[in-house]
Short mmCIF file of C-alpha atoms in Angstrom, two decimals:
data_model
loop_
_atom_site.label_atom_id
_atom_site.label_comp_id
_atom_site.label_asym_id
_atom_site.label_seq_id
_atom_site.Cartn_x
_atom_site.Cartn_y
_atom_site.Cartn_z
CA ALA A 1 0.00 0.00 0.00
CA GLN A 2 1.17 3.49 -0.70
CA SER A 3 1.82 6.00 2.07
CA VAL A 4 3.17 9.52 2.48
CA THR A 5 4.99 11.02 5.44
CA GLN A 6 5.45 14.71 6.05
CA PRO A 7 7.73 14.83 9.09
CA ASP A 8 7.20 18.51 9.92
CA ILE A 9 3.79 19.42 11.28
CA HIS A 10 4.56 23.13 11.58
CA ILE A 11 7.27 25.32 10.07
CA THR A 12 7.77 29.01 10.84
CA VAL A 13 9.81 31.03 8.39
CA SER A 14 10.61 34.71 8.04
CA GLU A 15 9.34 36.55 5.00
CA GLY A 16 12.04 36.53 2.34
CA ALA A 17 13.75 33.45 3.73
CA SER A 18 13.93 30.13 1.92
CA LEU A 19 11.53 27.29 2.61
CA GLU A 20 11.87 23.53 2.29
CA LEU A 21 9.09 21.09 3.11
CA ARG A 22 9.91 17.42 3.39
CA CYS A 23 7.95 14.56 1.91
CA ASN A 24 8.77 10.86 1.96
CA TYR A 25 6.64 8.29 0.21
CA SER A 26 6.30 4.55 0.14
CA TYR A 27 5.23 3.00 -3.12
CA GLY A 28 6.31 -0.11 -4.98
CA ALA A 29 6.39 1.26 -8.50
CA THR A 30 7.11 4.58 -10.16
CA PRO A 31 4.96 7.05 -8.28
CA TYR A 32 2.97 10.00 -9.47
CA LEU A 33 3.81 12.74 -6.96
CA PHE A 34 2.00 15.95 -6.17
CA TRP A 35 2.16 18.95 -3.89
CA TYR A 36 -1.06 20.75 -3.02
CA VAL A 37 -1.60 23.93 -1.00
CA GLN A 38 -4.66 24.67 1.11
CA SER A 39 -5.30 28.19 2.33
CA PRO A 40 -7.74 28.73 5.21
CA GLY A 41 -11.31 28.08 4.16
CA GLN A 42 -10.32 27.20 0.63
CA GLY A 43 -10.00 24.08 -1.42
CA LEU A 44 -6.80 22.31 -2.38
CA GLN A 45 -4.80 23.82 -5.21
CA LEU A 46 -2.15 21.94 -7.15
CA LEU A 47 1.31 23.48 -6.91
CA LEU A 48 3.20 20.97 -9.04
CA LYS A 49 3.40 17.33 -10.05
CA TYR A 50 5.98 14.76 -11.08
CA PHE A 51 5.28 11.84 -13.37
CA SER A 52 8.58 11.15 -15.13
CA GLY A 53 11.54 12.83 -16.77
CA ASP A 54 13.46 15.69 -15.21
CA THR A 55 13.55 15.14 -11.47
CA LEU A 56 13.40 18.86 -10.70
CA VAL A 57 9.94 20.19 -11.43
CA GLN A 58 8.74 23.75 -11.42
CA GLY A 59 5.32 24.77 -10.23
CA ILE A 60 3.18 27.78 -9.67
CA LYS A 61 3.91 30.61 -7.24
CA GLY A 62 7.68 30.11 -7.52
CA PHE A 63 7.71 26.62 -5.98
CA GLU A 64 9.85 23.73 -7.14
CA ALA A 65 10.28 20.14 -6.01
CA GLU A 66 12.94 17.50 -6.52
CA PHE A 67 12.22 13.79 -6.89
CA LYS A 68 14.90 11.59 -5.39
CA ARG A 69 14.13 7.94 -6.01
CA SER A 70 17.03 6.70 -3.85
CA GLN A 71 15.64 8.58 -0.85
CA SER A 72 11.96 8.10 -1.69
CA SER A 73 11.58 11.83 -1.27
CA PHE A 74 9.85 14.67 -3.05
CA ASN A 75 10.76 17.82 -1.13
CA LEU A 76 9.18 21.16 -1.93
CA ARG A 77 11.24 24.36 -1.99
CA LYS A 78 10.84 28.07 -2.47
CA PRO A 79 13.84 30.43 -2.49
CA SER A 80 12.05 33.41 -0.93
CA VAL A 81 8.70 33.15 0.82
CA HIS A 82 6.00 35.78 0.78
CA TRP A 83 3.42 36.38 3.52
CA SER A 84 0.80 34.97 1.19
CA ASP A 85 2.56 31.58 1.28
CA ALA A 86 1.21 30.98 4.79
CA ALA A 87 -0.98 27.93 4.33
CA GLU A 88 -1.03 24.17 4.75
CA TYR A 89 0.89 22.08 2.26
CA PHE A 90 0.14 18.49 1.37
CA CYS A 91 2.26 15.97 -0.46
CA ALA A 92 0.40 13.19 -2.26
CA VAL A 93 1.18 10.03 -4.23
CA GLY A 94 -0.86 8.20 -6.82
CA LYS A 95 -0.26 5.26 -9.11
CA ALA A 96 -1.54 6.83 -12.31
CA ALA A 97 -2.80 10.08 -13.73
CA GLY A 98 -6.36 10.66 -12.63
CA ASN A 99 -6.16 7.91 -10.05
CA LYS A 100 -6.91 8.23 -6.35
CA LEU A 101 -4.30 9.97 -4.27
CA THR A 102 -2.85 9.18 -0.85
CA PHE A 103 -2.04 12.34 1.08
CA GLY A 104 0.43 13.07 3.82
CA GLY A 105 -0.66 14.68 7.05
CA GLY A 106 0.33 18.14 5.90
CA THR A 107 2.77 20.84 7.00
CA ARG A 108 1.43 24.16 8.23
CA VAL A 109 3.63 27.08 7.22
CA LEU A 110 3.60 30.29 9.23
CA VAL A 111 5.35 33.36 7.80
CA LYS A 112 6.82 35.93 10.16
CA PRO A 113 7.06 39.53 8.98
CA GLY B 1 -19.80 24.44 -14.33
CA ALA B 2 -16.34 25.96 -14.30
CA GLY B 3 -15.27 24.28 -11.07
CA VAL B 4 -16.29 21.68 -8.54
CA SER B 5 -19.17 22.97 -6.47
CA GLN B 6 -20.15 21.54 -3.10
CA SER B 7 -23.09 22.20 -0.83
CA PRO B 8 -23.77 22.92 1.89
CA ARG B 9 -20.50 24.61 2.81
CA TYR B 10 -21.28 24.14 6.48
CA LYS B 11 -23.55 21.66 8.20
CA VAL B 12 -24.20 21.21 11.89
CA ALA B 13 -25.95 17.99 12.82
CA LYS B 14 -27.04 16.47 16.08
CA ARG B 15 -25.66 13.03 16.83
CA GLY B 16 -27.89 10.43 15.24
CA GLN B 17 -29.16 12.71 12.49
CA ASP B 18 -28.79 11.82 8.80
CA VAL B 19 -26.98 14.24 6.48
CA ALA B 20 -26.56 14.54 2.72
CA LEU B 21 -23.70 16.37 1.06
CA ARG B 22 -23.80 17.30 -2.59
CA CYS B 23 -21.06 17.56 -5.20
CA ASP B 24 -21.50 19.09 -8.63
CA PRO B 25 -18.30 18.25 -10.55
CA ILE B 26 -16.74 19.99 -13.52
CA SER B 27 -19.09 19.65 -16.45
CA GLY B 28 -18.36 16.59 -18.54
CA HIS B 29 -15.89 15.02 -16.15
CA VAL B 30 -16.62 11.33 -15.91
CA SER B 31 -14.59 10.63 -12.78
CA LEU B 32 -15.41 11.85 -9.29
CA PHE B 33 -13.73 11.29 -5.95
CA TRP B 34 -14.85 11.88 -2.36
CA TYR B 35 -12.33 12.52 0.39
CA GLN B 36 -12.68 13.08 4.13
CA GLN B 37 -10.38 15.55 5.87
CA ALA B 38 -10.42 15.48 9.66
CA LEU B 39 -9.14 18.50 11.54
CA GLY B 40 -5.38 18.82 11.31
CA GLN B 41 -5.01 15.88 8.95
CA GLY B 42 -4.60 15.24 5.26
CA PRO B 43 -7.50 14.20 3.06
CA GLU B 44 -8.34 10.49 3.07
CA PHE B 45 -9.94 8.70 0.15
CA LEU B 46 -13.53 7.60 0.60
CA THR B 47 -14.92 6.52 -2.76
CA TYR B 48 -14.58 6.86 -6.54
CA PHE B 49 -17.08 7.01 -9.40
CA GLN B 50 -16.66 6.66 -13.10
CA ASN B 51 -19.86 7.99 -14.60
CA GLU B 52 -22.63 6.43 -12.48
CA ALA B 53 -20.59 3.38 -11.50
CA GLN B 54 -19.04 3.33 -8.04
CA LEU B 55 -15.78 1.56 -8.82
CA ASP B 56 -14.06 1.87 -5.46
CA LYS B 57 -15.65 2.35 -2.08
CA SER B 58 -12.85 0.90 -0.03
CA GLY B 59 -12.36 4.10 1.95
CA LEU B 60 -15.87 4.41 3.33
CA PRO B 61 -15.38 4.07 7.10
CA SER B 62 -18.62 2.27 7.90
CA ASP B 63 -21.89 1.15 6.43
CA ARG B 64 -23.39 4.40 7.65
CA PHE B 65 -21.68 6.08 4.72
CA PHE B 66 -23.27 5.81 1.32
CA ALA B 67 -22.52 7.61 -1.94
CA GLU B 68 -24.37 7.72 -5.22
CA ARG B 69 -24.15 9.35 -8.62
CA PRO B 70 -27.28 8.12 -10.39
CA GLU B 71 -26.97 10.10 -13.62
CA GLY B 72 -23.21 10.28 -13.81
CA SER B 73 -22.96 13.96 -12.92
CA VAL B 74 -24.03 15.23 -9.48
CA SER B 75 -23.02 13.01 -6.57
CA THR B 76 -24.40 12.80 -3.06
CA LEU B 77 -22.58 11.51 0.00
CA LYS B 78 -25.00 10.42 2.69
CA ILE B 79 -24.11 9.74 6.28
CA GLN B 80 -26.70 8.00 8.41
CA ARG B 81 -26.95 8.24 12.19
CA THR B 82 -24.05 10.69 12.39
CA GLN B 83 -21.47 10.31 15.14
CA GLN B 84 -19.06 12.86 16.55
CA GLU B 85 -16.14 11.16 14.80
CA ASP B 86 -17.81 11.97 11.48
CA SER B 87 -17.01 15.65 12.03
CA ALA B 88 -14.71 16.61 9.17
CA VAL B 89 -14.51 18.44 5.89
CA TYR B 90 -15.79 16.33 3.01
CA LEU B 91 -14.06 17.11 -0.26
CA CYS B 92 -15.15 16.27 -3.75
CA ALA B 93 -12.70 16.19 -6.66
CA SER B 94 -12.60 15.44 -10.34
CA PRO B 95 -9.53 14.89 -12.51
CA SER B 96 -8.54 17.29 -15.24
CA TYR B 97 -8.15 15.98 -18.78
CA LYS B 98 -5.99 16.87 -21.74
CA THR B 99 -7.80 18.23 -24.77
CA SER B 100 -6.48 15.22 -26.65
CA GLY B 101 -7.88 12.87 -24.04
CA GLY B 102 -6.36 11.19 -21.02
CA ALA B 103 -6.02 12.53 -17.52
CA THR B 104 -3.34 15.11 -16.73
CA GLY B 105 -3.15 13.84 -13.19
CA GLU B 106 -4.42 16.94 -11.46
CA LEU B 107 -7.44 16.60 -9.24
CA PHE B 108 -9.63 19.69 -9.05
CA PHE B 109 -11.08 19.96 -5.57
CA GLY B 110 -14.18 21.72 -4.38
CA GLU B 111 -14.05 23.92 -1.30
CA GLY B 112 -15.59 21.15 0.76
CA SER B 113 -18.52 20.68 3.11
CA ARG B 114 -17.61 21.12 6.75
CA LEU B 115 -19.69 18.80 8.92
CA THR B 116 -19.87 19.31 12.66
CA VAL B 117 -21.68 16.69 14.69
CA LEU B 118 -22.71 17.77 18.17
#
C-alpha cells in the first residue's frame, strides 16, 4: 500500500527566507507525486506534479520540487517566501494520472514579517 | 460548471441525524472522488465514481456512509446516524483531462462541506 509522510507538522519562516518542506513516500512502482496547497477556508490547489523525466519540477507561485528515487523523497522548496505563502501544504502520491491519491498529514507554514 | 461545487458549505448535525452532502463536478468530467479531511489531517480517500458506477468504495469508514451518482454527474454523500467522529470536511474532486484525451493527473477539488456533529 502506498503511504506519504510529512515529518514537519509546523514550520515558521521569516518573510524573504527560503523554505523547504519534506515529503517521503512509500510505493512499490514509479509514483505519481503531487504537492497541493490549502489556504484557510479554501479548497486544495495543485502546486506541481511529477510523473517522469526531469527530477526537478517547477510549479506555480515560484515553488519547485525535486524527486529523489534513492531517498523516496519529493521535497518542496521556495527560495524566498511571501506572507501569502502561509498555508497548509500536502504531499500526495498516486499510481496513475487521474487515479486516487494518498495524502500526507500536511505541514502548516507560518510566515513571520 | 467551471469548477467543482459543493453544498452545503457548512452543516451542523445532532448526533444520530442523517446528512446529505452534494457535489457538482466539472461539467463533462466522468470521474469523481470523495475525500474526508479530519481537523489537522490530510484528506483520506472515501470513494470513486466513473460515470454512475461506483468503482471503489474501499475508503468508506462504515456502512453508515453511502454515496451515489445516479446520472453520472451530481453526486451525493449520505451519512446516516451521524457520530461525533464523522465531524470533518468532506471534499469532492474530479480529474482534469488533456484536450487530446487522457487525464493530466491533477485533481480539481471543491471547497468542501464542513460537517460538525454535536
